[in-house]
């Protein structure tokens, strides 16, 4: 029986078992401690928002991060926003991916609701995945996966260059989304225009970016031929995006999160990690060790390796990102206002 099938059977057993066991209640709170419920879009978002609110938890103030508690188990951004519109605000927060709603600067009903509602917090970056893929943190991911700290690739420079390369088609995609005419440049075409099929690690990916530039220019020519008047609207749109923090060098933070993760960052990380693993293995094989001693050293190294995607999924080294600081500022402002309106809310950062 395959490993995947065994894992599925184990999960099915756990589900059946849970249906016949009483639910364990949450631990009782300390006297005077306030519990704030935080609703998020899906299970994969719980860990991210847990990391955010960890900084504000104390003996007087606690948070519980969860998906919407509905009998139909429905989840997602629309469900969270619907819940935010109906629920009592006190002791309840709602946290979502920004998507394009932050960038559109109140141009749509959803963006107005998100940007103007104090108990709704959003990522500012397109999604939580964009934070996991924060360029200055990616070398650490390679170290965790390969146990090799040699710096053979400048992730910050590469993703600045990558962002500048895709910026023109990003404008087309974002503008078509803003005017609610996605057929101008649908997501599937944007994905195919910005994805990386390979990475030449040498010269910090210069050959790969040159190939990508040709793909982008080809797509731009097609878009301009089909929609010759669209780019006349771009100057004011570009200025609106600039005021929201979008510049050519950081476009990757605002593109669709799963596209960035699966079609860009993972191919880059895999290529760099392959090189680092090869370097480590070469060092081991080139050592003076032989026989059983060499085999043991090779085994020790292989056992220490970690799956790249798994290492990336636990990445929390994005807290210096300027968008993350904006998110933290919003939470601090909200909690300070809550404290001023009710002395019982003694919220302070955990030191």
Coordinates of C-alpha atoms in Angstrom, one line a residue:
X1 CA 0.0 0.0 0.0
X2 CA 1.4 3.4 -1.0
X3 CA 2.4 6.0 1.6
X4 CA -0.2 8.5 0.4
X5 CA -3.0 5.9 0.6
X6 CA -2.0 5.0 4.2
X7 CA -2.0 8.6 5.2
X8 CA -5.5 9.1 3.7
X9 CA -6.7 6.1 5.7
X10 CA -5.3 7.5 8.9
X11 CA -7.0 10.8 8.3
X12 CA -10.3 9.1 7.6
X13 CA -9.9 7.1 10.8
X14 CA -9.2 10.3 12.8
X15 CA -12.3 11.9 11.3
X16 CA -14.6 8.9 12.2
X17 CA -13.1 8.8 15.7
X18 CA -13.7 12.5 16.2
X19 CA -17.4 12.1 15.3
X20 CA -17.8 9.8 18.3
X21 CA -15.8 11.7 20.9
X22 CA -16.7 14.8 22.9
X23 CA -15.0 18.0 21.9
X24 CA -12.4 19.2 24.4
X25 CA -13.2 22.6 25.7
X26 CA -10.7 25.4 25.7
X27 CA -8.6 26.0 28.7
X28 CA -10.2 28.4 31.2
X29 CA -8.9 32.0 31.1
X30 CA -7.2 33.7 34.0
X31 CA -9.4 36.0 36.0
X32 CA -9.6 39.4 34.2
X33 CA -8.2 38.0 30.9
X34 CA -10.1 38.9 27.8
X35 CA -10.4 36.4 24.9
X36 CA -10.5 37.9 21.4
X37 CA -11.8 35.7 18.6
X38 CA -9.9 36.2 15.3
X39 CA -11.6 34.7 12.2
X40 CA -9.4 34.0 9.1
X41 CA -10.0 32.6 5.6
X42 CA -8.7 29.1 5.9
X43 CA -6.7 26.6 7.9
X44 CA -3.5 27.6 6.1
X45 CA -3.8 31.1 7.4
X46 CA -4.1 30.2 11.1
X47 CA -0.4 29.9 11.6
X48 CA 0.4 33.2 9.9
X49 CA -2.1 35.2 12.0
X50 CA -1.1 33.3 15.1
X51 CA 2.4 34.7 14.6
X52 CA 1.0 38.2 14.1
X53 CA -1.1 38.2 17.3
X54 CA 1.6 36.5 19.4
X55 CA 3.2 39.9 19.9
X56 CA 0.1 41.3 21.6
X57 CA -0.9 38.4 23.9
X58 CA -0.4 38.7 27.6
X59 CA -1.9 37.5 30.9
X60 CA -4.7 40.1 30.4
X61 CA -5.3 39.7 26.7
X62 CA -5.5 36.5 24.6
X63 CA -6.4 35.7 21.0
X64 CA -7.9 32.6 19.4
X65 CA -7.3 32.2 15.7
X66 CA -9.9 30.1 13.9
X67 CA -11.8 29.6 10.6
X68 CA -15.5 30.7 10.6
X69 CA -17.5 28.4 12.9
X70 CA -20.3 27.5 10.6
X71 CA -22.3 24.2 10.4
X72 CA -21.7 24.0 6.6
X73 CA -17.9 24.5 7.2
X74 CA -17.8 27.2 4.6
X75 CA -14.6 29.3 4.5
X76 CA -12.9 31.9 2.4
X77 CA -12.7 35.7 2.1
X78 CA -16.4 36.2 1.3
X79 CA -17.5 34.1 4.2
X80 CA -15.3 36.1 6.6
X81 CA -16.5 39.5 5.3
X82 CA -20.1 38.3 5.5
X83 CA -19.5 37.3 9.1
X84 CA -17.8 40.6 9.8
X85 CA -20.9 42.4 8.6
X86 CA -23.3 40.4 10.9
X87 CA -21.2 39.7 14.0
X88 CA -20.9 41.7 17.2
X89 CA -17.7 43.7 16.8
X90 CA -16.6 43.5 20.4
X91 CA -14.1 40.7 21.2
X92 CA -14.1 39.7 17.5
X93 CA -11.6 40.5 14.7
X94 CA -11.5 39.4 11.1
X95 CA -8.3 38.9 9.1
X96 CA -8.1 38.4 5.4
X97 CA -5.8 38.5 2.4
X98 CA -5.8 41.9 0.7
X99 CA -5.8 40.5 -2.8
X100 CA -6.2 43.8 -4.8
X101 CA -8.6 45.4 -2.4
X102 CA -5.9 47.5 -0.7
X103 CA -4.4 48.6 -4.0
X104 CA -7.7 49.7 -5.5
X105 CA -8.0 52.5 -2.9
X106 CA -11.7 52.4 -2.3
X107 CA -12.5 52.0 -6.0
X108 CA -14.8 49.0 -5.4
X109 CA -17.4 48.2 -2.7
X110 CA -15.3 45.4 -1.2
X111 CA -12.2 47.5 -1.1
X112 CA -14.1 50.3 0.7
X113 CA -15.4 47.9 3.3
X114 CA -12.0 46.4 4.0
X115 CA -10.1 49.7 4.0
X116 CA -12.6 51.5 6.2
X117 CA -13.6 48.9 8.8
X118 CA -11.4 49.1 11.9
X119 CA -12.0 45.5 13.0
X120 CA -11.1 44.0 9.6
X121 CA -7.3 43.5 9.2
X122 CA -5.7 42.6 5.8
X123 CA -2.3 41.6 4.7
X124 CA -1.4 44.6 2.5
X125 CA 0.7 42.2 0.5
X126 CA -1.6 40.2 -1.9
X127 CA -1.7 37.2 0.5
X128 CA 0.1 35.5 3.3
X129 CA 2.0 33.5 0.7
X130 CA 3.8 36.7 -0.5
X131 CA 5.2 37.2 3.0
X132 CA 6.4 33.6 3.1
X133 CA 8.2 34.5 -0.2
X134 CA 9.8 37.7 1.1
X135 CA 13.1 37.9 -0.7
X136 CA 15.4 38.8 2.2
X137 CA 14.3 35.7 4.0
X138 CA 14.9 33.1 1.2
X139 CA 18.6 32.5 2.0
X140 CA 17.5 31.2 5.4
X141 CA 15.1 28.8 3.8
X142 CA 17.9 27.4 1.7
X143 CA 20.0 27.0 4.9
X144 CA 17.2 25.1 6.6
X145 CA 16.6 22.8 3.6
X146 CA 20.3 22.1 2.7
X147 CA 22.3 22.8 5.9
X148 CA 24.6 24.8 3.8
X149 CA 25.1 28.5 4.6
X150 CA 27.2 29.4 1.5
X151 CA 25.7 32.4 -0.3
X152 CA 25.7 31.6 -3.9
X153 CA 22.6 33.6 -4.9
X154 CA 21.4 37.1 -4.2
X155 CA 17.7 36.7 -3.7
X156 CA 17.0 40.3 -3.0
X157 CA 18.7 41.5 -6.2
X158 CA 17.0 38.7 -8.3
X159 CA 13.5 39.5 -7.1
X160 CA 14.0 43.2 -7.6
X161 CA 15.1 42.4 -11.2
X162 CA 12.2 39.9 -11.6
X163 CA 9.7 42.5 -10.3
X164 CA 11.0 45.2 -12.8
X165 CA 10.7 42.6 -15.6
X166 CA 7.1 41.7 -14.9
X167 CA 5.9 45.2 -13.8
X168 CA 4.4 46.1 -17.3
X169 CA 2.2 43.0 -17.5
X170 CA 1.3 43.4 -13.8
X171 CA -0.1 46.8 -14.6
X172 CA -2.3 45.2 -17.3
X173 CA -3.5 42.5 -15.1
X174 CA -4.2 44.7 -12.1
X175 CA -5.9 47.4 -14.2
X176 CA -8.2 44.8 -15.9
X177 CA -9.1 43.6 -12.5
X178 CA -9.9 47.1 -11.2
X179 CA -12.2 47.9 -14.1
X180 CA -13.9 44.5 -13.6
X181 CA -13.0 43.4 -17.1
X182 CA -10.7 40.4 -16.4
X183 CA -11.1 39.0 -19.9
X184 CA -8.7 41.8 -21.1
X185 CA -5.9 39.9 -19.3
X186 CA -7.2 36.9 -17.3
X187 CA -5.2 35.3 -14.4
X188 CA -4.3 32.2 -16.4
X189 CA -2.6 34.4 -19.0
X190 CA -0.8 36.5 -16.4
X191 CA 0.5 33.3 -14.8
X192 CA 1.9 32.0 -18.0
X193 CA 3.5 35.4 -18.6
X194 CA 5.4 35.6 -15.3
X195 CA 6.2 32.1 -14.4
X196 CA 9.7 30.7 -14.4
X197 CA 10.2 27.3 -16.1
X198 CA 13.8 27.2 -14.9
X199 CA 16.6 29.1 -13.2
X200 CA 20.1 29.5 -14.3
X201 CA 21.8 30.1 -10.9
X202 CA 25.0 31.4 -12.6
X203 CA 25.1 35.2 -13.0
X204 CA 22.3 35.5 -10.4
X205 CA 19.7 34.3 -12.9
X206 CA 20.5 36.8 -15.6
X207 CA 19.9 34.4 -18.5
X208 CA 16.5 33.4 -16.9
X209 CA 15.5 37.0 -16.6
X210 CA 16.5 37.7 -20.2
X211 CA 14.3 34.8 -21.3
X212 CA 11.4 36.2 -19.1
X213 CA 11.9 39.6 -20.6
X214 CA 11.3 38.2 -24.0
X215 CA 8.1 36.5 -22.8
X216 CA 6.8 39.7 -21.3
X217 CA 7.5 41.8 -24.4
X218 CA 5.7 39.2 -26.5
X219 CA 2.7 39.4 -24.3
X220 CA 2.7 43.2 -24.2
X221 CA 2.7 43.4 -28.0
X222 CA -0.3 41.1 -28.1
X223 CA -2.2 43.1 -25.4
X224 CA -1.4 46.4 -27.2
X225 CA -2.7 45.1 -30.5
X226 CA -5.9 43.8 -29.0
X227 CA -6.6 46.8 -26.7
X228 CA -4.8 49.8 -28.1
X229 CA -6.5 52.4 -25.8
X230 CA -5.9 50.8 -22.4
X231 CA -2.4 52.1 -21.7
X232 CA -3.7 55.7 -22.0
X233 CA -5.4 55.1 -18.6
X234 CA -2.2 53.8 -16.9
X235 CA -0.5 57.1 -15.7
X236 CA -3.2 57.8 -13.1
X237 CA -3.4 54.1 -12.2
X238 CA 0.4 53.9 -11.8
X239 CA 0.3 56.9 -9.5
X240 CA -2.5 55.4 -7.4
X241 CA -0.4 52.2 -7.0
X242 CA 2.7 54.2 -6.1
X243 CA 0.8 55.9 -3.3
X244 CA -0.1 52.4 -2.0
X245 CA 3.6 51.3 -2.0
X246 CA 3.9 49.6 -5.4
X247 CA 7.1 50.3 -7.3
X248 CA 8.6 48.3 -10.1
X249 CA 11.2 46.7 -7.7
X250 CA 8.7 45.2 -5.3
X251 CA 5.9 44.0 -7.7
X252 CA 6.3 40.4 -6.5
X253 CA 4.7 41.4 -3.1
X254 CA 1.5 42.4 -4.8
X255 CA 1.1 39.7 -7.4
X256 CA -1.2 36.7 -6.9
X257 CA 0.2 34.7 -3.9
X258 CA -0.1 31.2 -5.3
X259 CA 1.4 32.2 -8.6
X260 CA 4.4 33.7 -6.9
X261 CA 4.8 30.7 -4.6
X262 CA 4.3 27.8 -7.1
X263 CA 5.5 29.3 -10.4
X264 CA 8.3 31.6 -9.3
X265 CA 9.7 31.1 -5.8
X266 CA 9.7 27.3 -5.7
X267 CA 11.6 26.9 -9.0
X268 CA 14.2 29.4 -7.8
X269 CA 14.6 27.8 -4.4
X270 CA 14.8 24.3 -5.8
X271 CA 17.5 25.3 -8.2
X272 CA 19.6 27.1 -5.6
X273 CA 19.1 24.3 -3.1
X274 CA 20.1 21.7 -5.6
X275 CA 23.4 23.5 -6.1
X276 CA 24.0 23.8 -2.3
X277 CA 23.2 20.2 -1.7
X278 CA 25.6 19.2 -4.5
X279 CA 28.3 21.4 -3.0
X280 CA 27.9 19.8 0.4
X281 CA 27.9 16.3 -1.0
X282 CA 31.1 17.1 -3.0
X283 CA 32.8 18.3 0.1
X284 CA 31.9 15.1 2.0
X285 CA 33.0 12.9 -0.9
X286 CA 36.2 14.8 -1.3
X287 CA 37.2 14.4 2.3
X288 CA 39.7 12.0 3.7
X289 CA 37.1 9.7 5.1
X290 CA 36.6 6.4 3.5
X291 CA 34.5 3.2 4.0
X292 CA 32.0 3.1 6.8
X293 CA 33.0 6.5 8.1
X294 CA 32.3 8.1 4.8
X295 CA 29.0 6.3 4.5
X296 CA 28.0 7.4 8.0
X297 CA 28.8 11.0 7.1
X298 CA 26.8 10.9 3.9
X299 CA 23.9 9.4 5.8
X300 CA 24.1 12.0 8.6
X301 CA 23.9 14.8 6.0
X302 CA 21.0 13.3 4.1
X303 CA 19.1 12.7 7.3
X304 CA 19.5 16.4 8.2
X305 CA 18.0 17.7 4.9
X306 CA 14.6 19.2 4.9
X307 CA 12.0 19.5 2.1
X308 CA 12.2 23.0 0.6
X309 CA 8.4 23.6 0.5
X310 CA 8.1 22.5 4.1
X311 CA 10.8 24.9 5.1
X312 CA 9.2 27.7 3.2
X313 CA 5.8 27.0 4.8
X314 CA 7.2 27.7 8.3
X315 CA 9.0 30.9 7.2
X316 CA 8.5 33.8 9.6
X317 CA 11.5 35.9 8.7
X318 CA 9.4 38.6 6.9
X319 CA 8.6 40.8 9.8
X320 CA 10.9 43.6 8.5
X321 CA 8.8 44.0 5.4
X322 CA 7.3 47.4 5.1
X323 CA 3.9 46.0 4.5
X324 CA 4.0 43.8 7.6
X325 CA 4.9 46.9 9.6
X326 CA 1.8 48.6 8.2
X327 CA -0.3 45.6 9.4
X328 CA 1.2 45.7 12.8
X329 CA 0.6 49.5 13.1
X330 CA -3.1 48.9 12.3
X331 CA -3.4 46.3 15.0
X332 CA -1.6 48.4 17.6
X333 CA -3.8 51.4 16.7
X334 CA -7.0 49.3 17.1
X335 CA -5.9 47.8 20.4
X336 CA -4.9 51.2 21.8
X337 CA -8.3 52.6 20.9
X338 CA -9.9 49.6 22.5
X339 CA -7.9 50.2 25.6
X340 CA -8.8 53.9 25.8
X341 CA -12.5 53.1 25.4
X342 CA -12.5 50.3 28.1
X343 CA -10.0 50.3 30.9
X344 CA -10.5 46.6 31.4
X345 CA -8.7 46.0 28.1
X346 CA -5.1 46.3 29.4
X347 CA -3.5 45.3 26.1
X348 CA 0.2 45.7 25.8
X349 CA 3.0 44.0 23.9
X350 CA 4.6 41.0 25.4
X351 CA 8.2 41.9 26.2

